[in-house]
Backbone as a chain_set.jsonl record, in Angstrom:
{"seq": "XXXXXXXXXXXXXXXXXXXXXXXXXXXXXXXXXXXXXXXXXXXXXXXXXXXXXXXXXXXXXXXXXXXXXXXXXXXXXXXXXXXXXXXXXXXXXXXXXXXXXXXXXXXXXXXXXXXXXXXXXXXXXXXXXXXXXXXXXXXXXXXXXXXXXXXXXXXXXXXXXXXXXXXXXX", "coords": {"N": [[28.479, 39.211, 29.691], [29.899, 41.001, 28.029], [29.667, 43.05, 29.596], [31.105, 42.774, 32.197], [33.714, 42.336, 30.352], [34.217, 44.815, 29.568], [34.328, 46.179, 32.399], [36.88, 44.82, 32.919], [38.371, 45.909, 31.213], [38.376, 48.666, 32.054], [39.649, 48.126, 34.911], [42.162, 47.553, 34.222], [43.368, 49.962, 32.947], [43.583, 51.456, 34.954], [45.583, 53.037, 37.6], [46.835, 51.35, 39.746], [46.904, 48.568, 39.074], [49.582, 47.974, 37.237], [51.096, 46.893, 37.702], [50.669, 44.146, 37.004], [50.077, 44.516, 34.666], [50.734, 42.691, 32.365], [50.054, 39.661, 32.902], [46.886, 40.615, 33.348], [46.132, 41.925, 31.042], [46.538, 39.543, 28.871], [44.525, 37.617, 30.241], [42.194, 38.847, 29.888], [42.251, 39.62, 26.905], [41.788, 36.803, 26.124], [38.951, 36.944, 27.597], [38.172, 38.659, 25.773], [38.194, 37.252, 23.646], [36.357, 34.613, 23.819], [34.523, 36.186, 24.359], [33.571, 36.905, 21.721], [33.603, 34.303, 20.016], [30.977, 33.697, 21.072], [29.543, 35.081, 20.753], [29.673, 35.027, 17.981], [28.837, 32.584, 17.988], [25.833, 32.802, 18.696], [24.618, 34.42, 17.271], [24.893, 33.394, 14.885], [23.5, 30.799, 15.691], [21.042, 32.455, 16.185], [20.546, 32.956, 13.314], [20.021, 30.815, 12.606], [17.579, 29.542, 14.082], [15.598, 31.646, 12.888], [15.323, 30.699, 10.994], [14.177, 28.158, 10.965], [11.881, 29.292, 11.947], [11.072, 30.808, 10.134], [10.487, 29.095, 8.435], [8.914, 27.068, 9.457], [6.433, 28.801, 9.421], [5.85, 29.131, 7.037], [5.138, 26.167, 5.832], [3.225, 25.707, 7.854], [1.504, 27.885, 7.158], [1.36, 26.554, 4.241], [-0.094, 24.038, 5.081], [-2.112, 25.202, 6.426], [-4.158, 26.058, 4.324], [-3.926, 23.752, 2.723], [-6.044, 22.26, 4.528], [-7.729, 23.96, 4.877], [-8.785, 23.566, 2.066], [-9.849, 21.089, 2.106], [-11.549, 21.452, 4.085], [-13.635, 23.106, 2.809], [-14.004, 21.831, 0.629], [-16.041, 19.916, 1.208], [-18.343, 18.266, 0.561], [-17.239, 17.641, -2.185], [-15.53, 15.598, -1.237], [-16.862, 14.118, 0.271], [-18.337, 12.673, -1.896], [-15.903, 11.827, -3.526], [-15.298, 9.598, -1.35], [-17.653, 8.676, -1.91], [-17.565, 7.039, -4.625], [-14.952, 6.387, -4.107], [-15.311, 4.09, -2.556], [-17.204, 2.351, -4.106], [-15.662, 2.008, -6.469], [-13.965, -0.017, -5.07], [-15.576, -2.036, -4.297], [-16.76, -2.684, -6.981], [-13.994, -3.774, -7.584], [-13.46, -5.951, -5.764], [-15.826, -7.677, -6.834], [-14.842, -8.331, -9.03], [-12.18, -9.149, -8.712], [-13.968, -11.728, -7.308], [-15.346, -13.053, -9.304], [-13.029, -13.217, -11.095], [-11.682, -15.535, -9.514], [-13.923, -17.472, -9.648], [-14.249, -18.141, -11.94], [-11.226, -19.025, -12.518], [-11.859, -21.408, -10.677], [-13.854, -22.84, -11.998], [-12.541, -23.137, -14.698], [-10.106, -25.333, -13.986], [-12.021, -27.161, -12.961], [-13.073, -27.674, -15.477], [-10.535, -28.915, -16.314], [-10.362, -30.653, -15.264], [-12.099, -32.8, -15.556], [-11.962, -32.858, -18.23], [-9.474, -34.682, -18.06], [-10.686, -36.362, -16.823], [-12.228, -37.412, -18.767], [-10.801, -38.544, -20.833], [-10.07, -40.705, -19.574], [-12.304, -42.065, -18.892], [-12.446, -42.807, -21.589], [-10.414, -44.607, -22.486], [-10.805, -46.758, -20.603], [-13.806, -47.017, -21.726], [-12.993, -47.832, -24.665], [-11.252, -50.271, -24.092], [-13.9, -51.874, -22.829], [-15.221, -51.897, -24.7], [-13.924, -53.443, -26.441], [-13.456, -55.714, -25.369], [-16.603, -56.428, -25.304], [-17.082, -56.483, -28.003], [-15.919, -59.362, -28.061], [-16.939, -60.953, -26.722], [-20.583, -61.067, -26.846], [-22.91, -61.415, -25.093], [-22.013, -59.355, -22.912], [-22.251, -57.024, -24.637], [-24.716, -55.89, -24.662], [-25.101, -55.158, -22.018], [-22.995, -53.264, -22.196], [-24.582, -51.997, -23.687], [-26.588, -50.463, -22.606], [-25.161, -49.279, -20.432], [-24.291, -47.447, -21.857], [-26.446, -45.72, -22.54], [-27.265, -44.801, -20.493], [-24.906, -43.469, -19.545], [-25.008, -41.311, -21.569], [-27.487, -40.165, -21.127], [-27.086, -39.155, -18.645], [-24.839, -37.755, -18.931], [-26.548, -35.3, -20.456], [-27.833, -34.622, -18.341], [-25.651, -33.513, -16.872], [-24.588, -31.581, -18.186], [-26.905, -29.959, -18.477], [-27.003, -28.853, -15.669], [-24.359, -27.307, -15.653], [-25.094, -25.708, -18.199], [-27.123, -24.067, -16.459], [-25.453, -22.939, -14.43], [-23.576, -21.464, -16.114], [-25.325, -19.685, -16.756], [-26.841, -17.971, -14.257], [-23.742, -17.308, -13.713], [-23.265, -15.822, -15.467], [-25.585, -14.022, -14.902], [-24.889, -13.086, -12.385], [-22.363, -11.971, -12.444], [-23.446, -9.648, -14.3], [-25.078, -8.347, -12.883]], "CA": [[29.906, 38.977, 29.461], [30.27, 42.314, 28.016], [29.63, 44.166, 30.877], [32.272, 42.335, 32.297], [35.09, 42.309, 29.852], [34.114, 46.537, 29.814], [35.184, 46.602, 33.917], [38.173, 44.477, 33.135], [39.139, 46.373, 30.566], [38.558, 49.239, 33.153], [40.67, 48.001, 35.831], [43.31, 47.493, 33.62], [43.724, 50.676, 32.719], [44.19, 52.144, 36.429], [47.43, 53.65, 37.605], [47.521, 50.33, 40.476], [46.94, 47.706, 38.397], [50.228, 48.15, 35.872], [52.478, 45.3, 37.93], [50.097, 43.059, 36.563], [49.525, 44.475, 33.685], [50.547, 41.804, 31.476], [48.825, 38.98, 32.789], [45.473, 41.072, 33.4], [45.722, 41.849, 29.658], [46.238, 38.302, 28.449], [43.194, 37.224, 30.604], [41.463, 40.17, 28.894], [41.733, 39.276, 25.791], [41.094, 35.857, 26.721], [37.62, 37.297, 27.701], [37.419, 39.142, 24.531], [38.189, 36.185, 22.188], [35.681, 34.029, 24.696], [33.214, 36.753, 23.804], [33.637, 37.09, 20.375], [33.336, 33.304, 20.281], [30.075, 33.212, 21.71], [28.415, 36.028, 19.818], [29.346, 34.431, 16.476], [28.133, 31.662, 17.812], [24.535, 33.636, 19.294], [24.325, 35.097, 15.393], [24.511, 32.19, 14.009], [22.26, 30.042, 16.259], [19.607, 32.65, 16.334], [19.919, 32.687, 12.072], [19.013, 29.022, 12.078], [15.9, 29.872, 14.551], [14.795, 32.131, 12.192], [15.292, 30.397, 9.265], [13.638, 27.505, 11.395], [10.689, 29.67, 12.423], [10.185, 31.087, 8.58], [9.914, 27.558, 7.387], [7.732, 26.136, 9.892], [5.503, 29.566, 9.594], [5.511, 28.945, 5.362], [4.639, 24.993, 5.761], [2.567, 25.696, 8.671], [0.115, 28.454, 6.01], [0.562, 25.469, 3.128], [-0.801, 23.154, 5.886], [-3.701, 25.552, 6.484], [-4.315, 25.981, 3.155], [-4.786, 22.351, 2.712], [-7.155, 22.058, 5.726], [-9.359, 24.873, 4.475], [-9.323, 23.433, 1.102], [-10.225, 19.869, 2.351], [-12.722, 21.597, 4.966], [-14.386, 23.703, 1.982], [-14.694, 20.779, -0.288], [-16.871, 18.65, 1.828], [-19.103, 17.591, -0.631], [-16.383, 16.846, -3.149], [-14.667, 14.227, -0.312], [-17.979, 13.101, 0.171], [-18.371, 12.11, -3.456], [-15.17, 10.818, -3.554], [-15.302, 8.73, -0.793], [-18.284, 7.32, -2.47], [-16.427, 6.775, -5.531], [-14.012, 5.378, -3.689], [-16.113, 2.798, -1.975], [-18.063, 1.815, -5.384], [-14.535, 1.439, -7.052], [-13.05, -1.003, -4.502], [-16.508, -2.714, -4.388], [-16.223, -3.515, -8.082], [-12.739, -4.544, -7.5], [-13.481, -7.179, -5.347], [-16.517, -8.566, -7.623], [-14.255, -8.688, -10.23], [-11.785, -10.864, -8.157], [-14.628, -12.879, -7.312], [-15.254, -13.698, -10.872], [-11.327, -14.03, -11.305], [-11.484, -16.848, -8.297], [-14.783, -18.243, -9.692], [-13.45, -18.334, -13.594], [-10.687, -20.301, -12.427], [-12.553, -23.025, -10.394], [-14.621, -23.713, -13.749], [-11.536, -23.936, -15.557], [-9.818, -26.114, -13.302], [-12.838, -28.102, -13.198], [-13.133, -27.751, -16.72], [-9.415, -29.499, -17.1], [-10.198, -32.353, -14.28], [-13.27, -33.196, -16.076], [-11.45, -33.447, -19.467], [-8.695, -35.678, -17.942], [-11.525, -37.756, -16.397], [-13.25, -37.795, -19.851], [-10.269, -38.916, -21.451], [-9.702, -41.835, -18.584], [-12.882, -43.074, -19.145], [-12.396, -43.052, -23.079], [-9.539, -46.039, -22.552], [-11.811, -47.741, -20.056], [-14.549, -47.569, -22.719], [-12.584, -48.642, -25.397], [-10.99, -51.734, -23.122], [-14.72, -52.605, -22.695], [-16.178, -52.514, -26.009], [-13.119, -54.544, -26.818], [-14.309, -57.278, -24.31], [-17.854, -56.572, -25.922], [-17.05, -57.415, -29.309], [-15.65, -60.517, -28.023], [-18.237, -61.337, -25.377], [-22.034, -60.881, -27.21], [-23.673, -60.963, -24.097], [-21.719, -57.71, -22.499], [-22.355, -56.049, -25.607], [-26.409, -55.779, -24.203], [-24.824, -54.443, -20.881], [-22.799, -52.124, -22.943], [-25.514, -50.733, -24.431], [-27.608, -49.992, -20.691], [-24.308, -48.32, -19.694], [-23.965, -46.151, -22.575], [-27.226, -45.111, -22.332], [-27.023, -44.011, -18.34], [-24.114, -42.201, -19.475], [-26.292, -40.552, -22.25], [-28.501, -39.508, -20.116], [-26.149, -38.601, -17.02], [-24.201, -36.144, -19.874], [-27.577, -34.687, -20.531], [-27.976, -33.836, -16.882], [-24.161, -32.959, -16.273], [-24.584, -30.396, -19.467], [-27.861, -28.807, -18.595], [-26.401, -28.185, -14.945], [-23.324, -26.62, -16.388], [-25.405, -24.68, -18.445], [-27.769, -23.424, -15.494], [-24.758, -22.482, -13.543], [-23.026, -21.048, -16.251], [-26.25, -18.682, -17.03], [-26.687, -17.725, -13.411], [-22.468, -16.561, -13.268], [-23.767, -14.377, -16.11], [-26.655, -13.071, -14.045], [-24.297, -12.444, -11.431], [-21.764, -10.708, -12.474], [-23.83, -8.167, -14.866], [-26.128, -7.672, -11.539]], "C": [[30.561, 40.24, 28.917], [30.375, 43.495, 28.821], [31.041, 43.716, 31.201], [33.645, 42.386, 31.941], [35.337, 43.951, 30.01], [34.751, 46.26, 31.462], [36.866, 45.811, 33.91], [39.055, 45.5, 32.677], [39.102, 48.088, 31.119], [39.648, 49.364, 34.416], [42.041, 47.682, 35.704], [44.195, 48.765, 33.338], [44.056, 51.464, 33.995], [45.245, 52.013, 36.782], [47.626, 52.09, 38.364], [47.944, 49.089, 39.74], [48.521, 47.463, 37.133], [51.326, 47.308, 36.762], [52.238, 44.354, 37.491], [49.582, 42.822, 35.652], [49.242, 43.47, 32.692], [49.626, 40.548, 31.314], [47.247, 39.279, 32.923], [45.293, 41.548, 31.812], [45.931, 40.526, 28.603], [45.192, 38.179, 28.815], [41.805, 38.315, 30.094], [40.638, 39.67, 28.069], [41.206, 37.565, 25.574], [39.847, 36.181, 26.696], [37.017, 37.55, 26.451], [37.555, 37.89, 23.583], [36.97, 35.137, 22.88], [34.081, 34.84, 23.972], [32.782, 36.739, 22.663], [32.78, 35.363, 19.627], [31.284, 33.125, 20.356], [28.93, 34.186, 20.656], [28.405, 35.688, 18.644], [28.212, 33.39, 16.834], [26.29, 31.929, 18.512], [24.227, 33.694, 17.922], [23.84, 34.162, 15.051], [23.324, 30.876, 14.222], [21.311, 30.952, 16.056], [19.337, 32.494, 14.196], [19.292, 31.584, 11.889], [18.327, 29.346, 13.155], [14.974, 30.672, 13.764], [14.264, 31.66, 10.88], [14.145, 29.008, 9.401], [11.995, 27.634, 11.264], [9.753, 30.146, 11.297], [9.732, 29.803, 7.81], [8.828, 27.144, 8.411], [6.446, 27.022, 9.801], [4.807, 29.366, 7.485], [4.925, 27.376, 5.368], [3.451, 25.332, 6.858], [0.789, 26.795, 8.295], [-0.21, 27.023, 5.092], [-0.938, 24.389, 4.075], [-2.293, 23.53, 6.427], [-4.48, 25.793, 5.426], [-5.029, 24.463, 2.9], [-5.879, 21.998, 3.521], [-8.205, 23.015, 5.476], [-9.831, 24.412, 3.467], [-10.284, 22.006, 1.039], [-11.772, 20.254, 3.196], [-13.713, 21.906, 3.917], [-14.754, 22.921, 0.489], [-15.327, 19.532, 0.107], [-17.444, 17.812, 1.12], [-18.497, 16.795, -1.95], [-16.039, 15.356, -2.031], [-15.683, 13.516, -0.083], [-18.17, 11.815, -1.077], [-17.346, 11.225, -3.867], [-15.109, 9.658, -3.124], [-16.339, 7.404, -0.939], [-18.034, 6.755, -3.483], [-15.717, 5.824, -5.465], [-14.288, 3.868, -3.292], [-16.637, 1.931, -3.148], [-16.591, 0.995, -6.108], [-13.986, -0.06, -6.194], [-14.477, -2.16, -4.153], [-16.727, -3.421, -6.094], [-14.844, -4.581, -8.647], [-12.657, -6.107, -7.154], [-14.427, -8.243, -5.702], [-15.943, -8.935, -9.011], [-12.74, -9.816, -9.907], [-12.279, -11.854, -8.075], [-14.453, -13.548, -8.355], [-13.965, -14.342, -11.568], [-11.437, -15.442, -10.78], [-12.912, -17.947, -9.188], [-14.631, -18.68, -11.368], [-12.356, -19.621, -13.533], [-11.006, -21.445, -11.545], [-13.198, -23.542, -11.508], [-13.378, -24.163, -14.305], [-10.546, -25.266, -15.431], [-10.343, -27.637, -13.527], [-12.986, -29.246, -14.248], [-11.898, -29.157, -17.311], [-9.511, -30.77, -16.227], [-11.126, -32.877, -15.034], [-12.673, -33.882, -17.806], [-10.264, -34.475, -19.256], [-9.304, -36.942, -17.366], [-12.156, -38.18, -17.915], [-12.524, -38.871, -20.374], [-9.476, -40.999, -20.72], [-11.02, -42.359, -18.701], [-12.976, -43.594, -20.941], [-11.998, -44.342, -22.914], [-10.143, -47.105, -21.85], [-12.957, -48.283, -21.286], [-14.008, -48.414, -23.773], [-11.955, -50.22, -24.701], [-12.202, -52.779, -22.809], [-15.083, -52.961, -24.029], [-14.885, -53.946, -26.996], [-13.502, -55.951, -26.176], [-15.35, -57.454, -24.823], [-17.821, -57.421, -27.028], [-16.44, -58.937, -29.042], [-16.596, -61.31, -27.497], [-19.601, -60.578, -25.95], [-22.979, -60.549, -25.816], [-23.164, -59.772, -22.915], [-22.166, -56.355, -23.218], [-23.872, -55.479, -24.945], [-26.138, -54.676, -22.868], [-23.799, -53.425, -21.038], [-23.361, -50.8, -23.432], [-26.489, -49.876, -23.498], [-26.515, -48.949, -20.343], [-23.814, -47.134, -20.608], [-25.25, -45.426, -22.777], [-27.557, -44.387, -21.287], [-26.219, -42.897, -18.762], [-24.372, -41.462, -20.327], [-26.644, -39.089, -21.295], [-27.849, -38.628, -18.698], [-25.062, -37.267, -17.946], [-25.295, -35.177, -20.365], [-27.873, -33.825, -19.382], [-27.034, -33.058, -16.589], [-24.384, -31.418, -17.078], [-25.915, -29.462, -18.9], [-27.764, -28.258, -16.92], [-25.178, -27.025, -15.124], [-23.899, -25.552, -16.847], [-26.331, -23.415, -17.904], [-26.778, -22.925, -15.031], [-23.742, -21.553, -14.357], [-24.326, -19.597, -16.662], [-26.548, -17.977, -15.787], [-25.097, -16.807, -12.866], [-22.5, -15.415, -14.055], [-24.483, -13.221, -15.414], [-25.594, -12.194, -13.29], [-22.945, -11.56, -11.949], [-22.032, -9.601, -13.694], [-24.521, -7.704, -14.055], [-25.421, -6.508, -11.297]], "O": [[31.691, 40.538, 29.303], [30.989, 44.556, 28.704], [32.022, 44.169, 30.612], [34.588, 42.457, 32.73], [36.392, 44.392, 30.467], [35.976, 46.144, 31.446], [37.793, 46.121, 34.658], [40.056, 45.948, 33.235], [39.89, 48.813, 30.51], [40.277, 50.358, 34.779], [42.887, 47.551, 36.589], [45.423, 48.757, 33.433], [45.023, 52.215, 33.867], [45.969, 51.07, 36.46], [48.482, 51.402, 37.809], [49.088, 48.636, 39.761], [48.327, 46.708, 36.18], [52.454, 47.173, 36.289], [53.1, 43.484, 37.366], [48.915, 41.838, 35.334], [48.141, 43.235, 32.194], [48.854, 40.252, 30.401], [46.416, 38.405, 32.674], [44.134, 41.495, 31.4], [45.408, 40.623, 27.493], [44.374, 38.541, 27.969], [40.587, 38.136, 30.12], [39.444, 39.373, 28.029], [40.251, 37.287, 24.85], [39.3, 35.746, 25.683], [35.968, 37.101, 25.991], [36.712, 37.797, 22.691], [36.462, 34.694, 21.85], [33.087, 34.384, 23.407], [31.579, 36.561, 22.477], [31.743, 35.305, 18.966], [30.6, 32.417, 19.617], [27.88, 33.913, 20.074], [27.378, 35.877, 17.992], [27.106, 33.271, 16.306], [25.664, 30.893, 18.736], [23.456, 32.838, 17.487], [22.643, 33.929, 14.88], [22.619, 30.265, 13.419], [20.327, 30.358, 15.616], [18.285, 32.064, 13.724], [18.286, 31.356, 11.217], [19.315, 30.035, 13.411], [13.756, 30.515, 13.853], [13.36, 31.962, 10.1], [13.407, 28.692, 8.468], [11.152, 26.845, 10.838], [8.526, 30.098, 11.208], [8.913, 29.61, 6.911], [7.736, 26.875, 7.912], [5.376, 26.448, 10.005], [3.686, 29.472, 6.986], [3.915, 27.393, 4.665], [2.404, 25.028, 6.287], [-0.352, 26.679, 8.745], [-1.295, 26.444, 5.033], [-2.12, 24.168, 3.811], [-3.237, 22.802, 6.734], [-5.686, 25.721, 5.66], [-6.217, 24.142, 2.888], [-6.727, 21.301, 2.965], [-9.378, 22.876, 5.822], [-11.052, 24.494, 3.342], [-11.185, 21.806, 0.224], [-12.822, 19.628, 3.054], [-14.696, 21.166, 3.896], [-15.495, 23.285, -0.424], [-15.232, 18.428, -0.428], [-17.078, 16.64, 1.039], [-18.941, 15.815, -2.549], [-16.427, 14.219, -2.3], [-15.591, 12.293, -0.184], [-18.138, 10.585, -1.069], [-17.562, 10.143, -4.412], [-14.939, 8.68, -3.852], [-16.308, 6.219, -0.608], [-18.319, 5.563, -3.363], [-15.607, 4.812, -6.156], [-13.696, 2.834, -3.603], [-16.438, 0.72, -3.057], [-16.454, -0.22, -6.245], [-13.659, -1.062, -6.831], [-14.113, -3.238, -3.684], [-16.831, -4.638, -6.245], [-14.678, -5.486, -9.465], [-12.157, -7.062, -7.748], [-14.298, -9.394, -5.285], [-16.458, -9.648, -9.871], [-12.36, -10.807, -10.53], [-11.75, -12.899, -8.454], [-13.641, -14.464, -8.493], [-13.804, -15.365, -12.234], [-11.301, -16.414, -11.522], [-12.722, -19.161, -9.256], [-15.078, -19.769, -11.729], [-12.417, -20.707, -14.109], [-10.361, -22.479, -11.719], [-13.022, -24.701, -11.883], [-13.105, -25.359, -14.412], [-10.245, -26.031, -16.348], [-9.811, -28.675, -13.919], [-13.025, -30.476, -14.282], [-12.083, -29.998, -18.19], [-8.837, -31.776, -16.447], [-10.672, -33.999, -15.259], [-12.909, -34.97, -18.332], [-10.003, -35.168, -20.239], [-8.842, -38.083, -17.336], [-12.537, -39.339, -18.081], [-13.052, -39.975, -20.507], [-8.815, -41.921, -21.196], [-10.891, -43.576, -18.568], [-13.524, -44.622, -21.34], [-12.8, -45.261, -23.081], [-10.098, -48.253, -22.29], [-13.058, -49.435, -21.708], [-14.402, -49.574, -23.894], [-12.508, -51.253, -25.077], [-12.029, -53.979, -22.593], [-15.23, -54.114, -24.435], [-15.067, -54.874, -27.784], [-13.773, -57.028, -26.708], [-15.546, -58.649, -25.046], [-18.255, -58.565, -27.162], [-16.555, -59.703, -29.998], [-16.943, -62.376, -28.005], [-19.755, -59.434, -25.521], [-23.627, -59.516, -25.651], [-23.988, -59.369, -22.095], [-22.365, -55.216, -22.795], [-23.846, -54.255, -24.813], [-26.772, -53.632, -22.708], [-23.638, -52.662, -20.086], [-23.093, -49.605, -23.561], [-26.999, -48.788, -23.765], [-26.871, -47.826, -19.986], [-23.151, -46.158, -20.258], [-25.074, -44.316, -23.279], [-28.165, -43.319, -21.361], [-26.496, -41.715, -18.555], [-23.881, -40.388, -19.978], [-26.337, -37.933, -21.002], [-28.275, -37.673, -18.047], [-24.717, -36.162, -17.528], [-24.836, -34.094, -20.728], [-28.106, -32.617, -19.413], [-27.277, -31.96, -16.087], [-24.324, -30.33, -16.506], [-25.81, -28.236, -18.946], [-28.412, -27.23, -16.718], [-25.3, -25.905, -14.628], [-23.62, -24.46, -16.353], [-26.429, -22.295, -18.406], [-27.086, -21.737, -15.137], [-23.014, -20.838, -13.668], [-23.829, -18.481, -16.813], [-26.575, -16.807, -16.168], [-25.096, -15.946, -11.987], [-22.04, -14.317, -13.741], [-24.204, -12.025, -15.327], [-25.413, -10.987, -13.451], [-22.817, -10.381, -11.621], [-21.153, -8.821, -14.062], [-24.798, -6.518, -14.237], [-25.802, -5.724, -10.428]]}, "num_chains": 1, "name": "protein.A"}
């Protein structure tokens, strides 16, 4: 485009050309403001390519940087990664125990609202007992079962609660 506006501004200046001078020097400068135009705007586009090309050449060292330092600490990432694995392997035996803590307790609170539901039953019977002599005999058979059946209930309980020990200090 500079070549260009140079031969206009050439043929402008020749002796033939001066009937037309005026509009061949409007369209001129036309050219030249066209040019001018274009070269700011050249400048300025190639500054942002450079400024483009220095940043992606400065992130593009950090980025090797990191990749050498990751390559040259193999053994660390190793270590970590077993680390890592061990950690999220305790994690999830320690949920377990969360999940298996609250089924006991649960348990724990159905068991005490059953206890307390057969309390009023019991008492409702031994009330019938003391009235009725011959229940009182079949009173005493059924509080002995359940004796014996809280003996069993308890030394399961306490097998299973010695075993959740085992397991989670294993």
């Amino acid at each position: 485009l500079t070549g260009v506006n140079d031969k206009m501004a050439e043929y402008t200046s020749t002796p033939g050309a001066s009937s037309l001078n005026a509009a061949l020097m409007h369209t001129l400068q036309r050219h030249r403001d066209i040019l001018q135009d274009y070269t700011h705007e050249f400048h300025k586009t190639k500054g942002n390519f450079l400024a483009i090309r220095e940043r992606e050449d400065l992130l593009g060292s950090v980025r090797k940087d990191i990749e050498t330092y990751k390559s040259g600490s193999g053994v660390n990432n190793r270590r970590t990664e077993l680390f890592l694995k061990e950690h999220e392997h305790l994690r999830n035996s320690d949920r377990l125990m969360d999940d298996t803590i609250s089924i006991a307790m649960a348990t724990k609170e159905n068991m005490t609202s059953q206890r307390g539901f057969l309390k009023s039953i019991q008492g409702k019977v031994n009330t019938l007992a003391n009235r009725f002599p011959a229940i009182n005999n079949l009173i005493q058979r059924v509080n002995l079962r359940k004796r014996r059946d809280s003996l069993i209930l308890g030394g399961v309980i306490g097998v299973c609660t010695v075993l959740l020990l085992l397991y989670a200090f294993h």
